[in-house]
mmCIF file of C-alpha atoms in Angstrom:
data_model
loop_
_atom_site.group_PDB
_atom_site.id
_atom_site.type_symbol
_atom_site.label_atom_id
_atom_site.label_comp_id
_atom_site.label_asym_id
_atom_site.label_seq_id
_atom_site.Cartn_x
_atom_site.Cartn_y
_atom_site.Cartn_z
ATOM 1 C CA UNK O 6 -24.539 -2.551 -5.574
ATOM 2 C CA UNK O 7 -26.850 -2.208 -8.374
ATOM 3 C CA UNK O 8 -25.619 0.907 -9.414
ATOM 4 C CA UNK O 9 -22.268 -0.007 -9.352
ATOM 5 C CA UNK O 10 -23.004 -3.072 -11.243
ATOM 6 C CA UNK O 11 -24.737 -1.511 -13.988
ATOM 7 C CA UNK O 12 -22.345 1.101 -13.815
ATOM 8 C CA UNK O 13 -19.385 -2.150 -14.627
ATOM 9 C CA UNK O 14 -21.901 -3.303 -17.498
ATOM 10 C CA UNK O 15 -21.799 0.021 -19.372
ATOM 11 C CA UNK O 16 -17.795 0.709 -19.111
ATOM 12 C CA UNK O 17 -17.559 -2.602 -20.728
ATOM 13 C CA UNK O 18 -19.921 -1.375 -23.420
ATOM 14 C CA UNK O 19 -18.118 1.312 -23.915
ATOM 15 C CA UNK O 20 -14.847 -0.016 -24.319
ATOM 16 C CA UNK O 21 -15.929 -2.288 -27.212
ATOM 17 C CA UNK O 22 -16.292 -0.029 -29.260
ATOM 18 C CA UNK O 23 -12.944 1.334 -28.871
ATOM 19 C CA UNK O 24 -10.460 0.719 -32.038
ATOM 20 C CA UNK O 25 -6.684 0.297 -31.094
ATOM 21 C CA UNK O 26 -6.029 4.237 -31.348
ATOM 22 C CA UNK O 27 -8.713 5.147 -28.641
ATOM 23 C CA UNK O 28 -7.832 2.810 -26.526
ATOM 24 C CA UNK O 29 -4.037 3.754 -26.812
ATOM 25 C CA UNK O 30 -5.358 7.110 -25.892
ATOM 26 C CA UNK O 31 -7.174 5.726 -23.078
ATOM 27 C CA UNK O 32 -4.129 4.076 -22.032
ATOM 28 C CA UNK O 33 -1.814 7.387 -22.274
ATOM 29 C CA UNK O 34 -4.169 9.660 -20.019
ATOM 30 C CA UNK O 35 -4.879 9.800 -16.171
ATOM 31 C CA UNK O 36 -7.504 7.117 -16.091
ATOM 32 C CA UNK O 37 -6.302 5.820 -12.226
ATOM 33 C CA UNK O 38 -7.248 2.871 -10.884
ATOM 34 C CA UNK O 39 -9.576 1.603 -13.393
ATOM 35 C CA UNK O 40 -8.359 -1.871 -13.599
ATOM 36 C CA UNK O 41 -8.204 -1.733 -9.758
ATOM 37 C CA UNK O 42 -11.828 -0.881 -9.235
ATOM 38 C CA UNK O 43 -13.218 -2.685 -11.608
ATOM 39 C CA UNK O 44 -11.323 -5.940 -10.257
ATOM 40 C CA UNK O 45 -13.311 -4.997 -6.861
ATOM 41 C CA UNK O 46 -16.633 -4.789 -8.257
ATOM 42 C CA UNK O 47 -16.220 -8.718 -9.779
ATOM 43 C CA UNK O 48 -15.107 -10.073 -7.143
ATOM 44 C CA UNK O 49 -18.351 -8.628 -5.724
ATOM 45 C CA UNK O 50 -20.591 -9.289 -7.825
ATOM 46 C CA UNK O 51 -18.830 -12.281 -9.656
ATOM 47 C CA UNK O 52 -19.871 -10.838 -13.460
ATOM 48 C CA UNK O 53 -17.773 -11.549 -15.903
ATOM 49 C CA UNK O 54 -18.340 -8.943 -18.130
ATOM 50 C CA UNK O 55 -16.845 -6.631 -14.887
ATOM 51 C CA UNK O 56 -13.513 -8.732 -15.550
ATOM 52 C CA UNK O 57 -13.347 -8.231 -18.570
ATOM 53 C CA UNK O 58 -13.882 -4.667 -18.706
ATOM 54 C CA UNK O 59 -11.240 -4.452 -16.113
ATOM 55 C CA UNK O 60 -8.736 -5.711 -18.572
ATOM 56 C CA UNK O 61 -9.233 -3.504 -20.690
ATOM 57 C CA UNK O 62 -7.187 -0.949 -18.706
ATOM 58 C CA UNK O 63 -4.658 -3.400 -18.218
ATOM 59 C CA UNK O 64 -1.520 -1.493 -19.585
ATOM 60 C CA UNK O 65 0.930 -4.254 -20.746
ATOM 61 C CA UNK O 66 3.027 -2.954 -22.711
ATOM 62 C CA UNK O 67 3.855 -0.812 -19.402
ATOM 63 C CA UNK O 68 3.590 -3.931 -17.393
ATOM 64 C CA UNK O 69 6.033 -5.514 -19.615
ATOM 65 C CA UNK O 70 8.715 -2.660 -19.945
ATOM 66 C CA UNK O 71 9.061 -2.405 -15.857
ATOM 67 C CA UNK O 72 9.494 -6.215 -15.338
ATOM 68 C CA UNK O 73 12.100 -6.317 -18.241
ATOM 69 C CA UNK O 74 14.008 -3.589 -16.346
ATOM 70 C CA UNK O 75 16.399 -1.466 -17.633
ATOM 71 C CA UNK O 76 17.349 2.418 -17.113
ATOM 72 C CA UNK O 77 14.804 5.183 -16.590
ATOM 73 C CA UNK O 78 11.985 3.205 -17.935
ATOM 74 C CA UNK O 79 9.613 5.365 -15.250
ATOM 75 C CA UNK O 80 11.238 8.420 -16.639
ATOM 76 C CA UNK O 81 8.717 11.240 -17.708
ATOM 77 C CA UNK O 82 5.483 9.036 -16.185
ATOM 78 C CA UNK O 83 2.838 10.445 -14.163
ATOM 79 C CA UNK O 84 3.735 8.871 -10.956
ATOM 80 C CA UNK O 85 -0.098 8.949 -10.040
ATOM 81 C CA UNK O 86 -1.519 7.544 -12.690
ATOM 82 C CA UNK O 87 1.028 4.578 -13.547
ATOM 83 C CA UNK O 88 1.340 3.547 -9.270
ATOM 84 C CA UNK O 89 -2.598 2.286 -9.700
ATOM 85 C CA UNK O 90 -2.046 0.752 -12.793
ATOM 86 C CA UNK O 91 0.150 -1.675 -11.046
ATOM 87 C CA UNK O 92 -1.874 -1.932 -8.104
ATOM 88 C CA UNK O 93 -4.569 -2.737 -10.790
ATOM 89 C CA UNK O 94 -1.992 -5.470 -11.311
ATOM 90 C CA UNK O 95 -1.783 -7.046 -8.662
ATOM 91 C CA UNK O 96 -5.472 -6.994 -8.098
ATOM 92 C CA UNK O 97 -5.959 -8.843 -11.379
ATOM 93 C CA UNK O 98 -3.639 -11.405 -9.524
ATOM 94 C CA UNK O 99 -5.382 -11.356 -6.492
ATOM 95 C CA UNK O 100 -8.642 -11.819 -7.912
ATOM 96 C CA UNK O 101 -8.874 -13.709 -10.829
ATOM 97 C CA UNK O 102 -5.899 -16.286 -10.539
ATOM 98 C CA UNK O 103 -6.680 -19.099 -11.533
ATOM 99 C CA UNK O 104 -10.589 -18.434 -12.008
ATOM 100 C CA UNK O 105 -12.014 -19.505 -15.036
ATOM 101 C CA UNK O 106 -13.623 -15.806 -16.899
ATOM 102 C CA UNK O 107 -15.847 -15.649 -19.943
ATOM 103 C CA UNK O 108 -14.840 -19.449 -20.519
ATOM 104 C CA UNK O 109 -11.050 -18.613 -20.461
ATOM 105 C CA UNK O 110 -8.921 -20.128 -17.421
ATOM 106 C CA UNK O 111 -7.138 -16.911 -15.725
ATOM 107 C CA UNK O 112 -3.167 -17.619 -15.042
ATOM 108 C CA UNK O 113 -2.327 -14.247 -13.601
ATOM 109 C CA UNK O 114 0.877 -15.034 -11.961
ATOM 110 C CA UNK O 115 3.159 -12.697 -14.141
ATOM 111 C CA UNK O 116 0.533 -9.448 -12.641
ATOM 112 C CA UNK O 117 2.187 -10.106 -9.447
ATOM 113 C CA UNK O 118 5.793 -10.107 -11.001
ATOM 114 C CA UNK O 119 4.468 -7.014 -12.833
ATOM 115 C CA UNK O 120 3.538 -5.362 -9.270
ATOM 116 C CA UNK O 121 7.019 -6.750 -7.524
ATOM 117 C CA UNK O 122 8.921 -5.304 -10.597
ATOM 118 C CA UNK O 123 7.580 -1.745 -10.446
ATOM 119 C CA UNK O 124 7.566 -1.596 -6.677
ATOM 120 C CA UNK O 125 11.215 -2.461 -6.648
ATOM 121 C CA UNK O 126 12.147 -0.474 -9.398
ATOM 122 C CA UNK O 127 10.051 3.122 -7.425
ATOM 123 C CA UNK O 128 11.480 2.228 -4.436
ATOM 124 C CA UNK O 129 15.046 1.641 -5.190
ATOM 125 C CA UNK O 130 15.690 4.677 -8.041
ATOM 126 C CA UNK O 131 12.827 7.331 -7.253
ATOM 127 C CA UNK O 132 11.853 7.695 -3.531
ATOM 128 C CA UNK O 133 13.341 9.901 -1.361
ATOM 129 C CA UNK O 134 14.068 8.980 2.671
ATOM 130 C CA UNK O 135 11.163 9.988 3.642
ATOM 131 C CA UNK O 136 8.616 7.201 1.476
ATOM 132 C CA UNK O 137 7.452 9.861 -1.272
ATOM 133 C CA UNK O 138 8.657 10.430 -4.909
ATOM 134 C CA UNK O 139 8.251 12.572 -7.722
ATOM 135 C CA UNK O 140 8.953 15.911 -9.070
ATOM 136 C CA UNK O 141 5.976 18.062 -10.387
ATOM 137 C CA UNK O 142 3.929 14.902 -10.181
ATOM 138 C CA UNK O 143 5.963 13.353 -12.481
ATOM 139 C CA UNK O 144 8.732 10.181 -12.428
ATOM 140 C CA UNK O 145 12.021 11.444 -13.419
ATOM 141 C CA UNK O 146 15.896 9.718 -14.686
ATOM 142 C CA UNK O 147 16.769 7.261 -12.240
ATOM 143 C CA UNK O 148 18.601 8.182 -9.561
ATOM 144 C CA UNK O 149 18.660 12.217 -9.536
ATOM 145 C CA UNK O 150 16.856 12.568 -6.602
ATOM 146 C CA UNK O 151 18.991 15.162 -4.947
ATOM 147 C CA UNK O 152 19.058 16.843 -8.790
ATOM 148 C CA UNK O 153 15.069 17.213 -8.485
ATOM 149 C CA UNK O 154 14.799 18.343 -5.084
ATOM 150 C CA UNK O 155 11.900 21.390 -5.031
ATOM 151 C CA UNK O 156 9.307 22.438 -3.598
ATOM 152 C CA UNK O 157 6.661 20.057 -5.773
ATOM 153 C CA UNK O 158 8.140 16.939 -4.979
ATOM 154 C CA UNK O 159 6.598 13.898 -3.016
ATOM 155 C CA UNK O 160 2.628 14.246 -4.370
ATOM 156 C CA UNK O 161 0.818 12.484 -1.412
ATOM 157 C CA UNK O 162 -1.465 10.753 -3.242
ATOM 158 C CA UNK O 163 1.645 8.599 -4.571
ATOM 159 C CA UNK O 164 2.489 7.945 -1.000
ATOM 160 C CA UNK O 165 -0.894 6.792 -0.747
ATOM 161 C CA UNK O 166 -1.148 4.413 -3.583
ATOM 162 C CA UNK O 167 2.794 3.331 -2.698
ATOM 163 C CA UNK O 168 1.466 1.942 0.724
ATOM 164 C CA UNK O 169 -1.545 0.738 -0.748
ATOM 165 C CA UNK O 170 0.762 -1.235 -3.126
ATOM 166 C CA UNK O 171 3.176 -2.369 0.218
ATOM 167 C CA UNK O 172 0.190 -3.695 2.055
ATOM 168 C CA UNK O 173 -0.884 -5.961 -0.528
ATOM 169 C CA UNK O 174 2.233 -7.428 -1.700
ATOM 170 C CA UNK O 175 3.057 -8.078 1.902
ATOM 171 C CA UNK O 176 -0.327 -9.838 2.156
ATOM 172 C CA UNK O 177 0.973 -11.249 -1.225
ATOM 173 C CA UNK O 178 3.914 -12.522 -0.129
ATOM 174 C CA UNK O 179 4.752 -12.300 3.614
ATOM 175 C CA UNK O 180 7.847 -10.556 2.567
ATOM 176 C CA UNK O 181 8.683 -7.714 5.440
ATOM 177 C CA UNK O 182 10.486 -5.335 3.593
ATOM 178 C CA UNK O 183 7.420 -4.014 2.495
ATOM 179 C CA UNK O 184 6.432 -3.170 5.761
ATOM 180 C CA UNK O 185 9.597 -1.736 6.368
ATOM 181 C CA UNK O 186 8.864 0.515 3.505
ATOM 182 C CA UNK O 187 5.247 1.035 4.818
ATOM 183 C CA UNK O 188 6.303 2.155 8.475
ATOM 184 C CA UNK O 189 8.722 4.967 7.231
ATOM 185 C CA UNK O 190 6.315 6.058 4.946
ATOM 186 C CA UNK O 191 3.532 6.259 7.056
ATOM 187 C CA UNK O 192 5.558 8.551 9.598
ATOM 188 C CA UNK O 193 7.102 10.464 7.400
ATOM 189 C CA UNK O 194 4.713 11.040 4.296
ATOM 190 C CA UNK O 195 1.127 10.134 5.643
ATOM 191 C CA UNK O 196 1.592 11.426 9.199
ATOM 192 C CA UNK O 197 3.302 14.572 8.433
ATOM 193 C CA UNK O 198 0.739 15.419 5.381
ATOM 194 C CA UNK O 199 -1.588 17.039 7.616
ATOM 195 C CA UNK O 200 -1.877 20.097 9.910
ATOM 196 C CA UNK O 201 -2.415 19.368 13.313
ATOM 197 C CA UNK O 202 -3.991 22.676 14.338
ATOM 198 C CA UNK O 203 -6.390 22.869 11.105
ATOM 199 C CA UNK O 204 -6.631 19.071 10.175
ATOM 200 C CA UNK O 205 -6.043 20.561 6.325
ATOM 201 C CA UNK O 206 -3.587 18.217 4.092
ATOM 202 C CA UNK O 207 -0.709 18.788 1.770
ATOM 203 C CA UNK O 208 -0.619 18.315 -2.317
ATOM 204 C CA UNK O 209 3.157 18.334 -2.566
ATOM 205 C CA UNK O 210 5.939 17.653 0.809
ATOM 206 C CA UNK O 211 8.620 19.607 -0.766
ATOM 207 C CA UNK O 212 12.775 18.383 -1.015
ATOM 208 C CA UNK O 213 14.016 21.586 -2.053
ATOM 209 C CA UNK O 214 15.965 23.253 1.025
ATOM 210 C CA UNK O 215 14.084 26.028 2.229
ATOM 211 C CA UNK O 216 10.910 25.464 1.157
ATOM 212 C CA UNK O 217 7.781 24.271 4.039
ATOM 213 C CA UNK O 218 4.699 22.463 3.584
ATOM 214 C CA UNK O 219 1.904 24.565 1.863
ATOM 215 C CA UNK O 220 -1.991 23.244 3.373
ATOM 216 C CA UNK O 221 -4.697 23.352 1.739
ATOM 217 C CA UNK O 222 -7.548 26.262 2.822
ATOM 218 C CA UNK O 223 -11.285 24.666 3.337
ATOM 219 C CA UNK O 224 -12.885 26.556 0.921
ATOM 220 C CA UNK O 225 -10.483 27.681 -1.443
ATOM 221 C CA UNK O 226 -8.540 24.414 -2.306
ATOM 222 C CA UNK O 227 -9.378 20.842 -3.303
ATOM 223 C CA UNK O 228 -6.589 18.895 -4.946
ATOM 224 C CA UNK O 229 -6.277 15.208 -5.569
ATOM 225 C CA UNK O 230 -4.533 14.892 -2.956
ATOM 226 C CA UNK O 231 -7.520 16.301 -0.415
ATOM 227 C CA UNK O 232 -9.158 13.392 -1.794
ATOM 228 C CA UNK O 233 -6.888 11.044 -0.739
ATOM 229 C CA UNK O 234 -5.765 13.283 2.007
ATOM 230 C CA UNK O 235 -9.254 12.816 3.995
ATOM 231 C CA UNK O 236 -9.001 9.164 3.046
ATOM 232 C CA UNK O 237 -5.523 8.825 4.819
ATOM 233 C CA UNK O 238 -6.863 9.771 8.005
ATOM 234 C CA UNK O 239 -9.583 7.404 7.727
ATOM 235 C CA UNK O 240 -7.492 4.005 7.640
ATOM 236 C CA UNK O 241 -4.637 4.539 9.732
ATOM 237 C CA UNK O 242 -5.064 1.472 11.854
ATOM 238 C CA UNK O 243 -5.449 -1.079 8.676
ATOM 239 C CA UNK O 244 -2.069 -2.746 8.918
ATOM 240 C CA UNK O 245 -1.083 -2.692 12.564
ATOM 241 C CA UNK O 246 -2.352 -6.436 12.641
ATOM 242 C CA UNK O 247 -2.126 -9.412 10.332
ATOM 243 C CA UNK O 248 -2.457 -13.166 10.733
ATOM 244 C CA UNK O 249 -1.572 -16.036 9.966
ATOM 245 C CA UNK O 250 -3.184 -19.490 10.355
ATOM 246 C CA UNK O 251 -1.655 -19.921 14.061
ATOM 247 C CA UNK O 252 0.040 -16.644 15.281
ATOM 248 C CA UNK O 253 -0.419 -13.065 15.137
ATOM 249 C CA UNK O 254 1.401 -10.579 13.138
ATOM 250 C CA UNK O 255 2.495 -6.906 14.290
ATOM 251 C CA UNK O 256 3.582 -4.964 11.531
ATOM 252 C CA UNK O 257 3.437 -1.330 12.842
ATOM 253 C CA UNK O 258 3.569 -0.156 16.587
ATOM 254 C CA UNK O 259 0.461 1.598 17.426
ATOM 255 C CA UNK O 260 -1.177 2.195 20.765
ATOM 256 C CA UNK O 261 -4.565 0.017 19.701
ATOM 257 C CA UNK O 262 -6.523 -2.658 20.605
ATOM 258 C CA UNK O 263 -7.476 -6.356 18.805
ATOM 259 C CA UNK O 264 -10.041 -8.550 19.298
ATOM 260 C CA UNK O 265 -9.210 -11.883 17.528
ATOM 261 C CA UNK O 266 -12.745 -13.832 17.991
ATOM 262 C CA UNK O 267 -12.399 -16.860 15.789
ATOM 263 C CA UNK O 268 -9.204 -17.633 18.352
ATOM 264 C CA UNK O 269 -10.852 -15.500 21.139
ATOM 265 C CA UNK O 270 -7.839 -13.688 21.484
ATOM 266 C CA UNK O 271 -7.246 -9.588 23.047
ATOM 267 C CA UNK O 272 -4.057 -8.121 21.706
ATOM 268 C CA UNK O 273 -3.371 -4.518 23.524
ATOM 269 C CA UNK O 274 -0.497 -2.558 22.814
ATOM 270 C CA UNK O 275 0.950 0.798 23.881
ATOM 271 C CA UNK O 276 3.575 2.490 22.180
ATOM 272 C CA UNK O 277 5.095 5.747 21.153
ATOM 273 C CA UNK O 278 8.223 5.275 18.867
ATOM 274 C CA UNK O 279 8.651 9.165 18.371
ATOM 275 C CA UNK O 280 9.600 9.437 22.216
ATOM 276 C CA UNK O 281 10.590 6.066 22.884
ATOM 277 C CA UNK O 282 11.839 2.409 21.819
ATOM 278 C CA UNK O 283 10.154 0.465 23.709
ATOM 279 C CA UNK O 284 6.968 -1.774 23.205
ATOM 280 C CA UNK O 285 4.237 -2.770 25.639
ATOM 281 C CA UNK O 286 2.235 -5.944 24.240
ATOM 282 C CA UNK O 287 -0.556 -7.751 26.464
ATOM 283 C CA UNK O 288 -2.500 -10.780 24.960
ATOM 284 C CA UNK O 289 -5.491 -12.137 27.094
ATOM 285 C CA UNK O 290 -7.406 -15.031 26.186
ATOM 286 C CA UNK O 291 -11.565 -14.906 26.476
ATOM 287 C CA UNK O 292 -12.636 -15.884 29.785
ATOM 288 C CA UNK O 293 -9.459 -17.061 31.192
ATOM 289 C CA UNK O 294 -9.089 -19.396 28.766
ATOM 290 C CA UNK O 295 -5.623 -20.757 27.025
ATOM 291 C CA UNK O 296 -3.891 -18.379 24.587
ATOM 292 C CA UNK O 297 -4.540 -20.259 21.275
ATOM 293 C CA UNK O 298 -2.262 -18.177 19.218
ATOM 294 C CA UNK O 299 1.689 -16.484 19.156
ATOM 295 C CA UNK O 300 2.972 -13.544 18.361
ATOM 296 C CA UNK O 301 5.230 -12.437 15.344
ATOM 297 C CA UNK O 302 6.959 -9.171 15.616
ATOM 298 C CA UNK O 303 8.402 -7.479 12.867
ATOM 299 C CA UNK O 304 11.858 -6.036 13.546
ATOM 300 C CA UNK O 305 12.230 -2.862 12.005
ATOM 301 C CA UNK O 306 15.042 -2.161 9.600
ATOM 302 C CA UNK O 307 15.890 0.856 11.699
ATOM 303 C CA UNK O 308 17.268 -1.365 14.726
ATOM 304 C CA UNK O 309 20.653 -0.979 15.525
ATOM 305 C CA UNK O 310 21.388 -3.960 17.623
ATOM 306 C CA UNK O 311 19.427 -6.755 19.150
ATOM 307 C CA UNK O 312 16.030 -6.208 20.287
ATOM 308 C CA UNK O 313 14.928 -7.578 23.507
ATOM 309 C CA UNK O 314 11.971 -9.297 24.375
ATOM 310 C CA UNK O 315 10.422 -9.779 27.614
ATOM 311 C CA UNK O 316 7.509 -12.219 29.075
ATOM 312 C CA UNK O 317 5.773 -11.075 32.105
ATOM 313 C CA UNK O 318 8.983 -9.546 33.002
ATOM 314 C CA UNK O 319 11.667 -12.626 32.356
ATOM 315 C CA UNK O 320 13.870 -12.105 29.344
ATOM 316 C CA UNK O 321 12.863 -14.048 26.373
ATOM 317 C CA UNK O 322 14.758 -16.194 23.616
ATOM 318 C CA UNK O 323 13.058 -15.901 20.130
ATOM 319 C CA UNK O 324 13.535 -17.377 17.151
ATOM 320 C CA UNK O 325 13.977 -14.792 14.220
ATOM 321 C CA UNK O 326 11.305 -16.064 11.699
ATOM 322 C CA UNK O 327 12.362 -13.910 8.239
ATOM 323 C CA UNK O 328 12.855 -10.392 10.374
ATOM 324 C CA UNK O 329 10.368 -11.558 12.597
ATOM 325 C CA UNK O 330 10.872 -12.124 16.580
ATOM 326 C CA UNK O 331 8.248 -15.390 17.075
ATOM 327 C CA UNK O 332 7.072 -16.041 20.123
ATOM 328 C CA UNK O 333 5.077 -19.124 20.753
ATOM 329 C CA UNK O 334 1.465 -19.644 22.049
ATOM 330 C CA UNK O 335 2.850 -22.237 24.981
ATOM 331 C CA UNK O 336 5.670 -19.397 25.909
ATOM 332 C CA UNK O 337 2.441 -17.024 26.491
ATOM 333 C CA UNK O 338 0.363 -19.348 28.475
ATOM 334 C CA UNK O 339 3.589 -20.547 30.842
ATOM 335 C CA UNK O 340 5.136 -16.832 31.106
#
C-alpha cells in the first residue's frame, strides 16, 4: 500500500508540470486505465492528491463527443485504450460522487452518462454477435461490421474491459440488459478465448470467413491480451451473484455455490446451458433456520417463450420484476 501510494503521489507530480500540449499528448496515446486505477488507489487510501491525479487522465473532450452522439464518433479509436477511459468514468462516478476533494464538492453524475453513452453507442454500432469488436484493434465507421470482417477482429482485451464496463453499470443501475450483454459475451468471447488442451489464449477471434483462432505459444508470445487473457480465467465466477437489500440476484447460470452469511443463506446451483435449458437452484437456510431472503432471476434475452419456474416440484407464479422472475422469501420457506 505504501508503494502504491507513493507511487499515486509522484504521477500527480508529474502531471503538474505538464503544459496543455503534453498533456494533449498524454491524452492521444495508449495510457489505459489510468483514471481507473488511480480512482482505486483513493478510495483506498482516501488522498486527495490520488484524485486529483486521476483527473488528470480524464479525457473530456472524448467524454463529451460520445454523450453528444452523432455518426462514427468512435471511428479510427483504439478500441483498447478509449473502453478504460470510460470505465475510468464511471469509476470517477462511483467513487467520488458527491465527496468533497481538495476542498471542491465532487458532482460526478454526468461520468455515469459519459459511461451509459459510450456503452450504448459500442454496443449498438461496433460489436459483432458474438460480444467483441474491432478491426486491427481499432474502432471503425458505424455500422460496417460485415465490411471489416478479418482475421484481426474482436481484440480480447476489449471483451474484457466491455464486461468490466457491463458489470459495473449493472451494479450502477440494476438495468439487465447489461447482463444480457455480459452472458453472450462471456460464452462467446471470454470462454472461447482459450485453448482447452494447452490453456494458451487468443489476441484477436477473427470474423473473416475462413480464418481460425491463432493461440499464443508459452515462450514465444506475450500480447496484451495474455495479460488479460490469464486474468480472464481468474474471475469467472464474479457476477454469477448479486444482491440486493432483501433478495438474491442470479445474473449468469453457473454450476457454483454461495454462502450469504450476513442472511445465513446457501444458494447451490447446477447448470449447463450449452447442453441444456434447464436450471437447478437449492437455497438452504443455516441450521434449519427460516430463509430470510428471495430469489431474482434474470431472464435471458435469448428465451423464446415463457420460462417456467418450479418450487420443490409445484409450478410457480412469479412476478416479472424488470426481466427478472422474483420469487419471494415466504414462497421458499412454504414450498
Amino acid at each position: 500500500k505504501d508503494i502504491a501510494s507513493g507511487l499515486g503521489d509522484w504521477t500527480l507530480a508529474r502531471c503538474k508540470t505538464w503544459n496543455q500540449q503534453t498533456h494533449n499528448t498524454v491524452l492521444s496515446i495508449e495510457y489505459g486505465g489510468m483514471n481507473d486505477c488511480l480512482y482505486e488507489l483513493y478510495s483506498i487510501t482516501g488522498k486527495d492528491d490520488h484524485a486529483v491525479a486521476a483527473h488528470y487522465f480524464d479525457e473530456t473532450n472524448l467524454h463529451e463527443a460520445v454523450l453528444k452522439g452523432g455518426a462514427n464518433v468512435l471511428n479510427g479509436k483504439h478500441a483498447n485504450t478509449t473502453i478504460p477511459k470510460f470505465v475510468g468514468a464511471l469509476k470517477r462516478y462511483i467513487i467520488l460522487d458527491g465527496k468533497t476533494v481538495a476542498g471542491e464538492k465532487i458532482d460526478a453524475s454526468r461520468y455515469l452518462q459519459y459511461a451509459e453513452a459510450f456503452w450504448e453507442m459500442v454496443t449498438t454500432h461496433h460489436t459483432y454477435i458474438t460480444g467483441g469488436n474491432s478491426e486491427w484493434e481499432h474502432f471503425g465507421m458505424d455500422d460496417i461490421l460485415d465490411k471489416e470482417r478479418t482475421n484481426c477482429n474482436c481484440e480480447t482485451c476489449n471483451s474484457y474491459n466491455m464486461l468490466k464496463l457491463s458489470r459495473e453499470l449493472y451494479k450502477c443501475t440494476g438495468d439487465k440488459k447489461y447482463m444480457d450483454f455480459y452472458e453472450g459475451t462471456y460464452y462467446n468471447s471470454i470462454l472461447s478465448s482459450q485453448n482447452p488442451e494447452t490453456g494458451m489464449t487468443t489476441y484477436f477471434q477473427p470474423m473473416g470467413s475462413g480464418y481460425f483462432k491463432v493461440y499464443n505459444k508459452p515462450f514465444e508470445h506475450f500480447w496484451c491480451c495474455t495479460g488479460t487473457g490469464m486474468e480472464n480465467f481468474t474471475k469467472l465466477n464474479d457476477s454469477i451473484y448479486f444482491h440486493t437489500d432483501n433478495d438474491v440476484v442470479i445474473n449468469m447460470y453457473e454450476t457454483s455455490k454461495l454462502n450469504w452469511k450476513e442472511k445465513k443463506l446457501v444458494v447451490s446451483m447446477s447448470a449447463n446451458l450449452q447442453m441444456t435449458d434447464e436450471v437447478m437452484i437449492t437455497v438452504e437456510a443455516e441450521n434449519d433456520g427460516a430463509i430470510e431472503a428471495g430469489l431474482m432471476l434474470r431472464i435471458p434475452d435469448w428465451v423464446s417463450g415463457t420460462v417456467k419456474i418450479s418450487v420443490d416440484g409445484m409450478p410457480y407464479s412469479y412476478s416479472d420484476e424488470n426481466g427478472y422472475a422474483l420469487i419471494h422469501a415466504d414462497s421458499l420457506n412454504s414450498g
